[in-house]
PDB file of C-alpha atoms in Angstrom:
ATOM      1  CA  MET A   1     -37.248 -17.964 -11.785  1.00  0.00           C
ATOM      2  CA  LYS A   2     -34.191 -15.686 -14.131  1.00  0.00           C
ATOM      3  CA  LYS A   3     -33.846 -13.906 -10.997  1.00  0.00           C
ATOM      4  CA  ILE A   4     -33.300 -16.234  -8.270  1.00  0.00           C
ATOM      5  CA  LEU A   5     -30.970 -17.866 -10.641  1.00  0.00           C
ATOM      6  CA  LEU A   6     -29.173 -14.614 -11.766  1.00  0.00           C
ATOM      7  CA  GLY A   7     -28.906 -14.019  -8.256  1.00  0.00           C
ATOM      8  CA  THR A   8     -26.934 -17.298  -7.587  1.00  0.00           C
ATOM      9  CA  LEU A   9     -24.766 -17.048 -10.259  1.00  0.00           C
ATOM     10  CA  LEU A  10     -23.912 -13.394  -9.469  1.00  0.00           C
ATOM     11  CA  MET A  11     -23.309 -14.322  -5.951  1.00  0.00           C
ATOM     12  CA  PHE A  12     -20.939 -17.405  -7.069  1.00  0.00           C
ATOM     13  CA  CYS A  13     -18.828 -15.392  -9.439  1.00  0.00           C
ATOM     14  CA  LEU A  14     -18.612 -12.364  -6.664  1.00  0.00           C
ATOM     15  CA  THR A  15     -17.762 -15.173  -4.180  1.00  0.00           C
ATOM     16  CA  ARG A  16     -15.060 -17.117  -6.445  1.00  0.00           C
ATOM     17  CA  PHE A  17     -12.710 -14.396  -7.283  1.00  0.00           C
ATOM     18  CA  SER A  18     -11.885 -13.428  -4.107  1.00  0.00           C
ATOM     19  CA  GLN A  19      -8.244 -13.618  -2.493  1.00  0.00           C
ATOM     20  CA  GLU A  20      -6.599 -13.224   0.556  1.00  0.00           C
ATOM     21  CA  TYR A  21      -3.508 -11.233   0.645  1.00  0.00           C
ATOM     22  CA  LYS A  22      -0.912 -10.488   3.001  1.00  0.00           C
ATOM     23  CA  ILE A  23       0.461  -7.633   3.605  1.00  0.00           C
ATOM     24  CA  GLU A  24       4.030  -7.226   5.319  1.00  0.00           C
ATOM     25  CA  GLU A  25       6.010  -3.545   6.205  1.00  0.00           C
ATOM     26  CA  LYS A  26       9.537  -4.016   4.658  1.00  0.00           C
ATOM     27  CA  SER A  27      11.743  -1.021   4.833  1.00  0.00           C
ATOM     28  CA  ILE A  28      15.210  -0.204   4.244  1.00  0.00           C
ATOM     29  CA  THR A  29      17.431   1.767   6.472  1.00  0.00           C
ATOM     30  CA  GLY A  30      20.570   3.533   5.266  1.00  0.00           C
ATOM     31  CA  VAL A  31      23.122   6.174   6.971  1.00  0.00           C
ATOM     32  CA  PHE A  32      24.357   9.081   5.332  1.00  0.00           C
ATOM     33  CA  ASP A  33      27.587  10.868   6.635  1.00  0.00           C
ATOM     34  CA  VAL A  34      26.981  14.264   5.123  1.00  0.00           C
ATOM     35  CA  ASP A  35      29.277  17.254   5.412  1.00  0.00           C
ATOM     36  CA  GLY A  36      27.852  20.888   5.544  1.00  0.00           C
ATOM     37  CA  LYS A  37      23.954  20.514   7.300  1.00  0.00           C
ATOM     38  CA  SER A  38      22.843  19.110  10.677  1.00  0.00           C
ATOM     39  CA  LYS A  39      20.330  16.355  10.763  1.00  0.00           C
ATOM     40  CA  ALA A  40      17.931  18.684  11.826  1.00  0.00           C
ATOM     41  CA  GLU A  41      18.648  20.858   9.020  1.00  0.00           C
ATOM     42  CA  TYR A  42      17.993  17.593   6.435  1.00  0.00           C
ATOM     43  CA  PHE A  43      15.169  16.436   8.476  1.00  0.00           C
ATOM     44  CA  GLN A  44      13.198  19.693   7.765  1.00  0.00           C
ATOM     45  CA  LEU A  45      14.031  19.493   3.703  1.00  0.00           C
ATOM     46  CA  LEU A  46      12.803  15.995   4.211  1.00  0.00           C
ATOM     47  CA  ILE A  47       9.784  17.242   5.637  1.00  0.00           C
ATOM     48  CA  ASN A  48       9.067  19.633   2.779  1.00  0.00           C
ATOM     49  CA  ARG A  49       9.714  17.780  -0.227  1.00  0.00           C
ATOM     50  CA  PHE A  50       7.614  15.288   0.122  1.00  0.00           C
ATOM     51  CA  ARG A  51       4.378  17.535   1.554  1.00  0.00           C
TER      52      ARG A  51
END
């Protein structure tokens, strides 16, 4: 009897605290004019930086 009561209580606790989260993708885009390097050079620098 104790096992049934404990199992029921455990199932109630696990389902009681469940929540739904809504995930939305957000991004920020900026444009910068920089003299001295091309877009390809900056792109390669960024790729190497975040590896």
